[in-house]
Short mmCIF file of C-alpha atoms in Angstrom, two decimals:
data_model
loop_
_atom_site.label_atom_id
_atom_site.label_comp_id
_atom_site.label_asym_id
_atom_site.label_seq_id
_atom_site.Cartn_x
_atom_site.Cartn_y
_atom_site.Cartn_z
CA UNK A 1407 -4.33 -1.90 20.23
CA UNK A 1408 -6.38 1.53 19.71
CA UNK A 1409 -5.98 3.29 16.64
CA UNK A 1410 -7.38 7.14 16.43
CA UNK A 1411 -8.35 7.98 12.98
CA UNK A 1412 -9.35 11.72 12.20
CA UNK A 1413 -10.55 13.15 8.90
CA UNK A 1414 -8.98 16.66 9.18
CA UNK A 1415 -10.27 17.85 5.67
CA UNK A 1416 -13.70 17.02 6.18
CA UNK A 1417 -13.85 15.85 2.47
CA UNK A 1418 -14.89 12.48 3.66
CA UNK A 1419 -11.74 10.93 1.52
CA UNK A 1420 -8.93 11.45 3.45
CA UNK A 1421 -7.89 10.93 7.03
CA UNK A 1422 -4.57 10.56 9.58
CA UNK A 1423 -4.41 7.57 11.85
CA UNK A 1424 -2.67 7.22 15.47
CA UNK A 1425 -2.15 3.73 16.50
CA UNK A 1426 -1.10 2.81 20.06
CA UNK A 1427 -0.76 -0.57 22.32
CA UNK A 1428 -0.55 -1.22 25.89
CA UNK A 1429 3.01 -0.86 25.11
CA UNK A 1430 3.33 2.50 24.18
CA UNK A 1431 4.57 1.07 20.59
CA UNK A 1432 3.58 4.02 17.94
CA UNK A 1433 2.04 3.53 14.07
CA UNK A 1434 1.03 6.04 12.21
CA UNK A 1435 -0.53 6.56 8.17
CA UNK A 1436 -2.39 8.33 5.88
CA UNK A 1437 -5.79 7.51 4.79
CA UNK A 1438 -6.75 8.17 0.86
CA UNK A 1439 -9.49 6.91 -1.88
CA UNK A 1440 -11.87 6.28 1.39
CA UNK A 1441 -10.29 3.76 2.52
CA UNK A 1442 -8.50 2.23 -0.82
CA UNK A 1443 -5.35 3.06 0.11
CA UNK A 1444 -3.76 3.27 3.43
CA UNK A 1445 -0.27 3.94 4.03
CA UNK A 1446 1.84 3.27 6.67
CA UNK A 1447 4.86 4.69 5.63
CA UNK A 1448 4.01 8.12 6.72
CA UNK A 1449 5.93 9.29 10.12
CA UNK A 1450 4.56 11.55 12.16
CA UNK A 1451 6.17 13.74 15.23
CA UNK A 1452 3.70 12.88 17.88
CA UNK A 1453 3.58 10.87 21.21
CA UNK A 1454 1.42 8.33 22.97
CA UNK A 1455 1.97 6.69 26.32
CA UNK A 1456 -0.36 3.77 27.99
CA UNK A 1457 -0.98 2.48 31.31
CA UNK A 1458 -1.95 -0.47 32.36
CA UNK A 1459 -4.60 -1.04 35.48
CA UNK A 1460 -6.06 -3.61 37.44
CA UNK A 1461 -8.93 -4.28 34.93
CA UNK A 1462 -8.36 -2.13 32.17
CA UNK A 1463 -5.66 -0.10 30.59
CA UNK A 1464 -5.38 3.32 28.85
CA UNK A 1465 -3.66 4.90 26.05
CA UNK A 1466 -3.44 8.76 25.51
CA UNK A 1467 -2.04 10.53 22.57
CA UNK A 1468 -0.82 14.01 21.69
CA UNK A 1469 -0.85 15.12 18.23
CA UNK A 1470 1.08 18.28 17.45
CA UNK A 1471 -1.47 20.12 15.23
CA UNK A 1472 1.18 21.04 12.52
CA UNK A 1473 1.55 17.73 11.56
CA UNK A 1474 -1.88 17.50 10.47
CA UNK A 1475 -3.67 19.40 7.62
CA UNK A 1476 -7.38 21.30 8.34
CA UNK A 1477 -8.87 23.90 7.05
CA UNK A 1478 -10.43 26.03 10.18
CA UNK A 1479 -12.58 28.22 7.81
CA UNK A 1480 -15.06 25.11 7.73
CA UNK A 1481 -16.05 25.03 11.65
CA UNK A 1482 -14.10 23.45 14.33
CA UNK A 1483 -14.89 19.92 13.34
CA UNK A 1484 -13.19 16.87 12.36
CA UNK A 1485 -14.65 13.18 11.24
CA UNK A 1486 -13.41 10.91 13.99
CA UNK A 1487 -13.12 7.03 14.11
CA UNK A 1488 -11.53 4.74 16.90
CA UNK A 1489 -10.51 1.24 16.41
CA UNK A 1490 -10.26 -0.95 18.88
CA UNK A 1491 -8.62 -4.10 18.23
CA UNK A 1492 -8.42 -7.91 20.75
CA UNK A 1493 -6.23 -10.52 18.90
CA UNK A 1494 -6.99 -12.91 20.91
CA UNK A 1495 -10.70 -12.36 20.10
CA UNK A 1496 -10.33 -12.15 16.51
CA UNK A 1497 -11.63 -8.80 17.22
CA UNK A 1498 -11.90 -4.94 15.02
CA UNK A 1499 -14.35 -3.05 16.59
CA UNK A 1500 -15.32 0.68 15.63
CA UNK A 1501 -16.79 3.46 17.09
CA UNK A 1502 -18.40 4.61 14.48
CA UNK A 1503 -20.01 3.21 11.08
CA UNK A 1504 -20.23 -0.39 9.61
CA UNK A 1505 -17.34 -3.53 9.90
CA UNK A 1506 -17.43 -3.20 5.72
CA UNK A 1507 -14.22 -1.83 6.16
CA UNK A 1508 -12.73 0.41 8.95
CA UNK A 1509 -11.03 2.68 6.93
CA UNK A 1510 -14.29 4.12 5.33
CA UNK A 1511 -13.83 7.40 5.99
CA UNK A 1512 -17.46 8.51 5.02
CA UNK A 1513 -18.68 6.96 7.88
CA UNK A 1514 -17.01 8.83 10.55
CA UNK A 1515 -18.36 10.23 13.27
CA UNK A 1516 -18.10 13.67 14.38
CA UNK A 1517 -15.62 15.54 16.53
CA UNK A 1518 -16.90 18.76 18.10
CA UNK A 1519 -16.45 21.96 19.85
CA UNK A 1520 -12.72 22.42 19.04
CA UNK A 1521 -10.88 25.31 19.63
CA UNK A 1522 -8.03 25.49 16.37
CA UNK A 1523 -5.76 28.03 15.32
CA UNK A 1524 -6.43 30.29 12.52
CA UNK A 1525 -3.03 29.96 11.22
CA UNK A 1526 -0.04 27.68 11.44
CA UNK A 1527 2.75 28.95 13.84
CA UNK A 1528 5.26 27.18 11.74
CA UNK A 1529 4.69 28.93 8.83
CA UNK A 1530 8.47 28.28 7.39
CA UNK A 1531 11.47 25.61 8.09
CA UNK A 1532 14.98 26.17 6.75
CA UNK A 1533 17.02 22.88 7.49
CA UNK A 1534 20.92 23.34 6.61
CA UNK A 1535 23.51 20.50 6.98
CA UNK A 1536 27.12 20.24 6.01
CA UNK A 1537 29.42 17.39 5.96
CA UNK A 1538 33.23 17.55 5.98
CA UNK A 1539 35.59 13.97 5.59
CA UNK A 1540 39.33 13.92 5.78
CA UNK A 1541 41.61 11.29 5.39
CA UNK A 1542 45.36 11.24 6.93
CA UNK A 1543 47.27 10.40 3.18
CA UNK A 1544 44.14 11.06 1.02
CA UNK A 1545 42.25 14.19 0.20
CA UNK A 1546 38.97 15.48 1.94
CA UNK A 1547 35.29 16.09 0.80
CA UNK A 1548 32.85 18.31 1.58
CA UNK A 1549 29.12 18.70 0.72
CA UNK A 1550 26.42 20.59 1.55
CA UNK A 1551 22.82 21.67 1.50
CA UNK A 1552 19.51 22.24 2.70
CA UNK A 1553 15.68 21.79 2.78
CA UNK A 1554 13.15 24.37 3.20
CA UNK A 1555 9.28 24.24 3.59
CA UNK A 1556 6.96 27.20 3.49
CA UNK A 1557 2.82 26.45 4.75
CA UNK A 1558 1.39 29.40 4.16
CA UNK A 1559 -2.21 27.74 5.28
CA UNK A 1560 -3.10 24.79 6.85
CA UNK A 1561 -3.68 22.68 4.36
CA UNK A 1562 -0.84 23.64 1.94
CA UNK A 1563 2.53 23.40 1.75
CA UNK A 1564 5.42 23.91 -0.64
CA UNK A 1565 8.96 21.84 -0.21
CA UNK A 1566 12.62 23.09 -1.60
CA UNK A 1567 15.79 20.95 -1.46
CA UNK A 1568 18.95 21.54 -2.32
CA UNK A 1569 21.32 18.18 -2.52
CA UNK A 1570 19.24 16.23 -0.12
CA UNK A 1571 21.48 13.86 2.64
CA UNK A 1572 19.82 10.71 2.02
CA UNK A 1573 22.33 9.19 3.63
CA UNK A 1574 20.59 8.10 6.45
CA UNK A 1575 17.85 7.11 5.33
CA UNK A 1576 16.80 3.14 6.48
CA UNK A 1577 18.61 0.61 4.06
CA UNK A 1578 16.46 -1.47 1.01
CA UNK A 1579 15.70 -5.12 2.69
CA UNK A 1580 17.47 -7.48 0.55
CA UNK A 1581 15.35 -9.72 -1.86
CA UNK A 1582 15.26 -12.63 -4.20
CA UNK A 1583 13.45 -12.06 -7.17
CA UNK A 1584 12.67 -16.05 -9.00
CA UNK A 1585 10.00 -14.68 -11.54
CA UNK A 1586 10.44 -12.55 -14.94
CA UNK A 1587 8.65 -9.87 -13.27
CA UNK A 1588 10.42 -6.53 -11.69
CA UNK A 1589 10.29 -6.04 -7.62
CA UNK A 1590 8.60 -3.18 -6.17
CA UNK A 1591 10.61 -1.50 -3.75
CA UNK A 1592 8.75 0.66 -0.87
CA UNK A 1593 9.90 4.61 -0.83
CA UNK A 1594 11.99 5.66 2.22
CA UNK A 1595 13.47 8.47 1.37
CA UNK A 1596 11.42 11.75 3.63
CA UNK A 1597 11.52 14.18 0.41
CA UNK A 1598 8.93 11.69 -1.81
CA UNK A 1599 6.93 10.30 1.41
CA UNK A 1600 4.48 13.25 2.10
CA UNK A 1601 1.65 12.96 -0.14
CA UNK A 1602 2.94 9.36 -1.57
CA UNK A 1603 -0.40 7.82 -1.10
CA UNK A 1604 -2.42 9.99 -3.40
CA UNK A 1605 -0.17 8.01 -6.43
CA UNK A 1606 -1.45 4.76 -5.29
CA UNK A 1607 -3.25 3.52 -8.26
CA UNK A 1608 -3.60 0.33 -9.68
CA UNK A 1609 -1.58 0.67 -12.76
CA UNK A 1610 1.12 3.15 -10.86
CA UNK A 1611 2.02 5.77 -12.99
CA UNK A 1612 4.46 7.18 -10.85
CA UNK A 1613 6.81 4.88 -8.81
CA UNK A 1614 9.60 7.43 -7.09
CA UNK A 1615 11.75 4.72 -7.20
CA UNK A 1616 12.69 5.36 -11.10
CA UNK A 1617 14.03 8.51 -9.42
CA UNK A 1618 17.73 8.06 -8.45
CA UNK A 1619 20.29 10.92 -6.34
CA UNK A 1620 18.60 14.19 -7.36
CA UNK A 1621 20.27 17.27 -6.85
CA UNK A 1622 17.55 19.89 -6.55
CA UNK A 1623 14.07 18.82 -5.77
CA UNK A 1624 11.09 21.21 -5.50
CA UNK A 1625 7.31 19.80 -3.99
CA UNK A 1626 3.63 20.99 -3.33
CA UNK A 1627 1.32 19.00 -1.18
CA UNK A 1628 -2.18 19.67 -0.06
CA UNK A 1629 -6.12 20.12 -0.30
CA UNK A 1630 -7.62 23.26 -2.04
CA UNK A 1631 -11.67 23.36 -1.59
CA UNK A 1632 -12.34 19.64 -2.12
CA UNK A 1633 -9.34 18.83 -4.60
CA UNK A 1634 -6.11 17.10 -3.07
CA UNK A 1635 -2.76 18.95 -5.11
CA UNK A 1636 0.65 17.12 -5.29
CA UNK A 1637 3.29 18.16 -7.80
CA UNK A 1638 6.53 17.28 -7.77
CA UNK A 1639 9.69 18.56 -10.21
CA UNK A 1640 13.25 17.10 -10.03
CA UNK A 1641 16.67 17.16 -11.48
CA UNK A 1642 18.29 13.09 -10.78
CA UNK A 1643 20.30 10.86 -12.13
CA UNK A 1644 18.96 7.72 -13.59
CA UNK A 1645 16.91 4.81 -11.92
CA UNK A 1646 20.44 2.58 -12.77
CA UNK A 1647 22.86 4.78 -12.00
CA UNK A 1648 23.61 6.12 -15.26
CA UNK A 1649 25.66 9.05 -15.62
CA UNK A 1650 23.12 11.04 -17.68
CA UNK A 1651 21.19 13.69 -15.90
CA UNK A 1652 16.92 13.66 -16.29
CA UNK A 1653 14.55 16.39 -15.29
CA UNK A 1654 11.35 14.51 -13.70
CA UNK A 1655 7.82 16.05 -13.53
CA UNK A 1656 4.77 14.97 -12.09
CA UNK A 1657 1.56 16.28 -11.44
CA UNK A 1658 -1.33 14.79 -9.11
CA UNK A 1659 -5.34 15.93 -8.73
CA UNK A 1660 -8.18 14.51 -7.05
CA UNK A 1661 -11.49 16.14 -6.64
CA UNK A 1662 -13.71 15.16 -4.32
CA UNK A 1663 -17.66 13.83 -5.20
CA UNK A 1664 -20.30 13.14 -3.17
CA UNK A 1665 -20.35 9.73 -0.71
CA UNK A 1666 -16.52 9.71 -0.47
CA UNK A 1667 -16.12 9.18 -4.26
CA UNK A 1668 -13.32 11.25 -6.14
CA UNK A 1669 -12.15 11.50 -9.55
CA UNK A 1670 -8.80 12.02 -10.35
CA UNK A 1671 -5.80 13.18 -13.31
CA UNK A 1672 -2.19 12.38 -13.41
CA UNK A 1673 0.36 13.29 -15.38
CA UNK A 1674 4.44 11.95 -14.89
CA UNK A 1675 7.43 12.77 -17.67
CA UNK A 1676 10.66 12.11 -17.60
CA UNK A 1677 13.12 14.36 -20.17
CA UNK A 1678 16.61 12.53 -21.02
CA UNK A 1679 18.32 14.57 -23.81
CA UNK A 1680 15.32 16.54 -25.08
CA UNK A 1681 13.28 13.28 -25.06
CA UNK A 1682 10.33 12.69 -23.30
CA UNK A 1683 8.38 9.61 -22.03
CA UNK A 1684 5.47 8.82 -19.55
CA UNK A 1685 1.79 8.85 -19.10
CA UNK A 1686 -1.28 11.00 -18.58
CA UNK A 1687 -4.61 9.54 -17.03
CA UNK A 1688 -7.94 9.79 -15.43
CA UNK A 1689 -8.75 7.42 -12.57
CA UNK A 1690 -11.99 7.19 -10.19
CA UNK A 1691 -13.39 5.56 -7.09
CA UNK A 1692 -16.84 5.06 -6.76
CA UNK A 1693 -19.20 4.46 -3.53
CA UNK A 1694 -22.97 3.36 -5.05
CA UNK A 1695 -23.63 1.94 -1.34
CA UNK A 1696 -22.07 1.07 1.11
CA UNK A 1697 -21.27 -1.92 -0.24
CA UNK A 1698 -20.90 -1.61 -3.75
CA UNK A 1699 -17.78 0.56 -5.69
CA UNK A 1700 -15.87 0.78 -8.67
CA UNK A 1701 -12.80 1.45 -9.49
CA UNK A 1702 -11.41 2.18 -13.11
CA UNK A 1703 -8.55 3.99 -14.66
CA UNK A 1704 -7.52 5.18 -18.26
CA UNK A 1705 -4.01 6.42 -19.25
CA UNK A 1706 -2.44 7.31 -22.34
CA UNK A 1707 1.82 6.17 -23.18
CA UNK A 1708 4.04 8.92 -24.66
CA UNK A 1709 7.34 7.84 -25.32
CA UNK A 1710 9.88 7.04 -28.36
CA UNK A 1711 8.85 3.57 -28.21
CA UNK A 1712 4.89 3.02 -28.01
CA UNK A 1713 3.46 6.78 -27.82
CA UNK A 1714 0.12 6.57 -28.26
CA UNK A 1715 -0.16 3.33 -26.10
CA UNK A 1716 -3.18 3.08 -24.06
CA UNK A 1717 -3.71 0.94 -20.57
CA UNK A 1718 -6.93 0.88 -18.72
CA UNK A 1719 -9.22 -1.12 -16.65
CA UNK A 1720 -12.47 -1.47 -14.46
CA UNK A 1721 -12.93 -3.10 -11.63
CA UNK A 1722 -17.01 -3.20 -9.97
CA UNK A 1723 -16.80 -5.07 -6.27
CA UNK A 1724 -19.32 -5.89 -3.46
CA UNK A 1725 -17.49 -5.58 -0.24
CA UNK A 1726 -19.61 -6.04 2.92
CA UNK A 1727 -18.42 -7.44 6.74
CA UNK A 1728 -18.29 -11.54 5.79
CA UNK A 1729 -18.20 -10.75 1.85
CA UNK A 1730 -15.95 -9.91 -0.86
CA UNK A 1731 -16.72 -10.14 -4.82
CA UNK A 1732 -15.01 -8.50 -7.76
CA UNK A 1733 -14.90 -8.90 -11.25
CA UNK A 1734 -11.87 -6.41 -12.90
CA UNK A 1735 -11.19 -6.44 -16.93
CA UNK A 1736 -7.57 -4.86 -17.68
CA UNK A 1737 -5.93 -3.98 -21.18
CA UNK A 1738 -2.17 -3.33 -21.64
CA UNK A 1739 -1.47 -2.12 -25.43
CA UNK A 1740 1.51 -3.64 -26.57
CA UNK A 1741 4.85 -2.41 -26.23
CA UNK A 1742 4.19 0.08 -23.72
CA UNK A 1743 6.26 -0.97 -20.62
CA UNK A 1744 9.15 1.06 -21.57
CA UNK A 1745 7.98 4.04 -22.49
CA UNK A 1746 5.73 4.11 -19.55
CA UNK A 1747 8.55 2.75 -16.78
CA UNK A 1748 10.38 5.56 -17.34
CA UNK A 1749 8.37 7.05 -14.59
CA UNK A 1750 5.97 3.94 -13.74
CA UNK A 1751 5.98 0.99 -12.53
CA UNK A 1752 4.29 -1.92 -14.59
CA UNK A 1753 4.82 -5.62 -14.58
CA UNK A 1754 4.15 -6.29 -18.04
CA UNK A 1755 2.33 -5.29 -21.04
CA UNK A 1756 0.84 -7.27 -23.97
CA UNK A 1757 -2.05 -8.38 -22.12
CA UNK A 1758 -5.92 -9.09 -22.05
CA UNK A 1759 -6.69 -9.50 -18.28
CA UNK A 1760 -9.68 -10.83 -16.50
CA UNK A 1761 -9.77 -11.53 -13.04
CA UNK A 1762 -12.34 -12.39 -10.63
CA UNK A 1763 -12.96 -13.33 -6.71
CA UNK A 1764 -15.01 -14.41 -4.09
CA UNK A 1765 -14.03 -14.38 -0.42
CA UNK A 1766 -16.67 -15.41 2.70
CA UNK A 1767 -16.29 -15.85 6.33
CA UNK A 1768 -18.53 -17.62 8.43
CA UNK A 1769 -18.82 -16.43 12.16
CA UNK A 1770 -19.89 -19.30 15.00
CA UNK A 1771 -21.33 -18.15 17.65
CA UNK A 1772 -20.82 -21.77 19.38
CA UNK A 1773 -19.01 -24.66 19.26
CA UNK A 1774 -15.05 -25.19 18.87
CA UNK A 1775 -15.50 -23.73 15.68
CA UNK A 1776 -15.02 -19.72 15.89
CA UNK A 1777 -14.64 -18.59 12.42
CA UNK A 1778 -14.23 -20.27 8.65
CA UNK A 1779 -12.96 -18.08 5.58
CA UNK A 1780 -13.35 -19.76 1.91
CA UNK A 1781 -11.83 -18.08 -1.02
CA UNK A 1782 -12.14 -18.83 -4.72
CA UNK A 1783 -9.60 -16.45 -7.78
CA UNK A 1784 -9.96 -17.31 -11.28
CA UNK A 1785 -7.67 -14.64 -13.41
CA UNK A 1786 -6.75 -15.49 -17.18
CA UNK A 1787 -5.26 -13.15 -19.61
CA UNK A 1788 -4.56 -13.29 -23.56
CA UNK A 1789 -2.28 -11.44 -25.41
CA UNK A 1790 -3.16 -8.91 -28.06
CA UNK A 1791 -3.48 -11.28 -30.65
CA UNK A 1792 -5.82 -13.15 -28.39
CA UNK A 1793 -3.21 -16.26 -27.78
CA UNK A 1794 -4.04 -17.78 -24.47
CA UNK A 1795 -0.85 -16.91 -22.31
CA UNK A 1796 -2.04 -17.67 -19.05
CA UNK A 1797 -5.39 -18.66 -16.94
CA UNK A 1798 -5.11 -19.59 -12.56
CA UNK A 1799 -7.71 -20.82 -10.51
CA UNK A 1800 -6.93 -21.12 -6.97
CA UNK A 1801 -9.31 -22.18 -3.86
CA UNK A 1802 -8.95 -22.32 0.23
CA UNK A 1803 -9.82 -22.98 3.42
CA UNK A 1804 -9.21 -21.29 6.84
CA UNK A 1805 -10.48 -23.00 9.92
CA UNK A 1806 -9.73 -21.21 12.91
CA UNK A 1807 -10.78 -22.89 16.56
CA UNK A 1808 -11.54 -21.38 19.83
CA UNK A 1809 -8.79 -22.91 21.41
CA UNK A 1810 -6.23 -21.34 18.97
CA UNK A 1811 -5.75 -24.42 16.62
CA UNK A 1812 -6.11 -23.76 12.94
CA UNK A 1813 -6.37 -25.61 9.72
CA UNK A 1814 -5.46 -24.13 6.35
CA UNK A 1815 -6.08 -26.07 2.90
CA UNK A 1816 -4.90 -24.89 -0.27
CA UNK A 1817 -4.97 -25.79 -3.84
CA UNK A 1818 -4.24 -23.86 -6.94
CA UNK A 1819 -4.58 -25.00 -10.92
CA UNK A 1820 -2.87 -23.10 -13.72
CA UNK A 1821 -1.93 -23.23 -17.19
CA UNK A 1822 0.70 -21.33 -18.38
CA UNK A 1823 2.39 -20.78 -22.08
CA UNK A 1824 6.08 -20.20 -22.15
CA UNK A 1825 8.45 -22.40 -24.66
CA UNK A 1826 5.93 -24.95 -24.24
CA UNK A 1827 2.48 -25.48 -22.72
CA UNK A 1828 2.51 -26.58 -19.15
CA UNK A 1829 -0.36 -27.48 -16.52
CA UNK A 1830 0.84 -26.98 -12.49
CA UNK A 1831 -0.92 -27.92 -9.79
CA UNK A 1832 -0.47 -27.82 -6.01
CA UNK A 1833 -2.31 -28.86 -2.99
CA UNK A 1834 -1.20 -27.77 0.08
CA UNK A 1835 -2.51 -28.34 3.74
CA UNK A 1836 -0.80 -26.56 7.01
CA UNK A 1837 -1.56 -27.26 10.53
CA UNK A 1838 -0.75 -24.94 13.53
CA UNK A 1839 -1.34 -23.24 16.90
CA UNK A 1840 -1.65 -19.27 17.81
CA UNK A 1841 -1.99 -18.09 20.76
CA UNK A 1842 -3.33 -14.94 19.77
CA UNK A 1843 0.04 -12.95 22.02
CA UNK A 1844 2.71 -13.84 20.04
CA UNK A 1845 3.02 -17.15 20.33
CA UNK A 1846 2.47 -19.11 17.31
CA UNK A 1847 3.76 -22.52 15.74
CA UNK A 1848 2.96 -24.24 12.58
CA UNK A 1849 3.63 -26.75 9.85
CA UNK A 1850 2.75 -27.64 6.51
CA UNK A 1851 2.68 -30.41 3.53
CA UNK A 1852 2.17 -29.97 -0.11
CA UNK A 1853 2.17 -31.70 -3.35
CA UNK A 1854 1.85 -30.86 -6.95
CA UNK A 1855 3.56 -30.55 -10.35
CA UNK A 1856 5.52 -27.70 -11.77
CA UNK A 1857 6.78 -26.99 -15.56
CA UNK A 1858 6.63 -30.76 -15.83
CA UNK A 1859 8.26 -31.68 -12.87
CA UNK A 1860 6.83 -33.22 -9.46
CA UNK A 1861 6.65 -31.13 -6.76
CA UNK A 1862 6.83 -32.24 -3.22
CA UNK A 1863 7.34 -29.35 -0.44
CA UNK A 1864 7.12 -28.99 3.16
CA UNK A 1865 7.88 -26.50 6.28
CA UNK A 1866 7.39 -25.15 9.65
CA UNK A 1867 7.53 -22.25 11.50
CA UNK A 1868 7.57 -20.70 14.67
CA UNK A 1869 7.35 -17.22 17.05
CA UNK A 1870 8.22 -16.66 20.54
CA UNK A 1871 8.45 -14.23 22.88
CA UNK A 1872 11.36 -14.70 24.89
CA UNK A 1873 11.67 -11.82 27.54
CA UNK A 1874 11.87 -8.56 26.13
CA UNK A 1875 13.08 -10.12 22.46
CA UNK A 1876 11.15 -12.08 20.28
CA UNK A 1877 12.32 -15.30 18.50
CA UNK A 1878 10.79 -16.09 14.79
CA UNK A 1879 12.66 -18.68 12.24
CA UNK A 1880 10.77 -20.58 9.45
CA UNK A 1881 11.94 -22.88 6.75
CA UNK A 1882 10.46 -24.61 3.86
CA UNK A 1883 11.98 -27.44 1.79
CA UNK A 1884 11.37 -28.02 -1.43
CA UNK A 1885 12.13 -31.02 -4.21
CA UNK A 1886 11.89 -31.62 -8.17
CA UNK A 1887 11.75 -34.38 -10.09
CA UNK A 1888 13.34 -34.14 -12.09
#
């Protein structure tokens, strides 16, 4: 596949990505944090097509320029990356910058000599709809409304709607949820996408999600000088489908600093009968070198049940080609979660958290041996009254040959406090074969104990390409005893 990745701001922090393959398949994504967060649920109107030759094939793409934001007051330049990438090599390659990571947007190169318009064409959008039901015996229905979107520059733009149709939007894949802990469910609906990855933080104070049917929606996205803008204010019903009405507000900045670094503020509140509840925070990302960051937030709970809460954490890393290494401290004040979920989205509160990691791969340049990756994660947390609740240490193996063969061993240790004290463990080794194009098979044995019970467990799966359609089942079996 080739992937186009073009930094339209110039900030360094922020980019657009165009993916392609030799089968004209189409990705697309927004690029924030340089490189922290990349999101892929962005959709953009575009199209690619490829060809494929007697030695080589091509891919060519056309971007509509309205579907990207620039500012042409700073030159006609863009920072420009390609990716190209061989599966069957085990290959990334870029065009420009280090392998540390390829979304690192400070290290694009340098697109030049374009010609770009001083103004959008598009400068407004009025989308209407209306939807009428009868029923012979029964009585009718009939809704309606309407979106509009004003970009009065480039790099701004302002959204209105006016009881959105989300009816079409893709269904929720079904899940079961075996833990105490809540799901996360991805955002599909178009009115919350644009602009969704600037709220990717590590404790995620907003989560559109807690937003159910709104009725009016109003939205500003975009990049003034070097700070990114997104604010968003909304009239819904409740995350559960309660009949009470809540007015949600939320307001996002993040200014860009030297080496692709930002600093940021966010602020989310949710009003239910005069009531409010939410958060306000700072959060940063930090580029020392090339190789070495930090990341760290601090927020503040307001709320009828913990106001006054605080959650925050820091989180230095190393992150080169072959090596990863962090060491991240959290703290969760007690009580907090619900005050702060009314807009958020947090696992769980009470909590002392340390967590730390080390991840290496070895490249061969010989041999059947073509590349090894060993991992170690030790994470324990405490409550707030410094009661051990939980510690984890978990180590593996990845052996992969040059004949497509690869061995996986796993074992994890953990100690966990619940209505008792209880020590799992489970070792588990899997076995299998990928071809590198689709075709993949592979099985797996493990062994262990779990809440006092022991654990045996083990499972196959495989992928196919059969014509046009491919074919993909997996199972896993599992026993107790007792």
């Amino acid at each position: 596949s080739i992937a186009v990745l073009l930094d339209t701001s110039g900030d360094d922090r922020t980019a657009s990505f165009f993916r392609t393959n030799i089968l004209g398949t189409q990705q697309d994504g927004r690029i924030a944090d340089n490189g922290r967060t990349v999101d892929t649920r962005w959709d953009a109107r575009r199209s690619c097509a490829a060809a494929r030759l007697n030695d080589r094939w091509t891919a060519e793409f056309k971007i509509p320029l309205d579907v990207l934001r620039f500012a042409p007051d700073r030159g006609d330049d863009w920072g420009v990356n390609i990716i190209r990438t061989i599966p069957r090599r085990l290959e990334t390659s870029l065009w420009s910058g280090p392998a540390e990571t390829e979304w690192r947007v400070s290290r694009f190169g340098r697109l030049e000599g374009l010609t770009l318009p001083r103004r959008d064409a598009k400068t407004w959008q009025f989308i209407p709809y209306a939807l009428a039901t009868a029923e012979f015996g029964g009585e009718g229905d009939f809704e309606a409304g309407a979106d509009l979107r004003w970009r009065p520059t480039t790099q701004l733009g302002f959204d209105l709607t006016v009881n959105p149709d989300f009816a079409l939007v893709e269904a929720d894949v079904e899940a079961i949820n075996l833990s105490r802990f809540e799901l996360r469910i991805p955002e599909k609906r178009p009115f919350f996408l644009e602009g969704n990855e600037m709220y990717s933080q590590r404790i995620r104070q907003f989560y559109s999600r807690r937003i159910g049917d709104i009725s009016w929606g109003a939205k500003s996205t975009g990049t003034v000088g070097r700070t990114d803008i997104s604010a968003i204010v909304t009239s819904g019903d409740l995350e559960d489908g309660d009949s009470d009405r809540a007015e949600y507000g939320v307001a996002r900045l993040q200014h860009g600093l030297s080496g692709g670094s930002n600093i940021g503020l966010l602020a989310a509140n949710r009003r239910v009968g005069g009531e409010d509840a939410g958060s306000v925070g700072v959060d940063t990302t930090l580029f020392f070198t090339e190789t070495l960051g930090l990341t760290a937030q601090l927020l503040r709970v307001h709320g009828p049940e913990a106001d006054g809460g605080l959650a925050w954490f820091v989180r230095p890393a190393y992150d080169s080609a072959t090596t990863h290494f962090h060491i991240r401290y959290t703290n969760l004040d007690a009580g907090i979660q619900e005050d702060f979920n009314t807009v958020g989205f947090l696992r769980d509160d009470n909590r002392k958290e340390f967590d730390t990691n080390f991840t290496r791969t070895f490249w061969v340049a010989e041999g059947p041996v073509e590349r090894v990756r060993a991992g170690v994660n030790y994470n324990r947390y405490t409550g707030q009254d410094d009661v051990l609740r939980s510690w984890e240490l978990e180590a593996d193996i990845d052996v992969d040959f040059r004949s497509g063969w690869e061995i996986e061993i796993e074992w994890t240790d953990e100690y966990e406090l619940d209505d008792a004290e209880y020590r799992n463990d489970l070792t588990e080794v899997g076995f299998g074969w990928d071809g590198r194009d689709g075709r993949e098979a592979s099985v797996f044995v493990g062994a262990g104990t779990n809440y006092n019970s022991d654990l045996t467990l083990w499972g196959a799966r495989v992928a196919w390409p059969i014509g046009r359609f491919r074919f993909a089942y997996s199972l896993t079996h599992l026993d107790l005893d007792p």
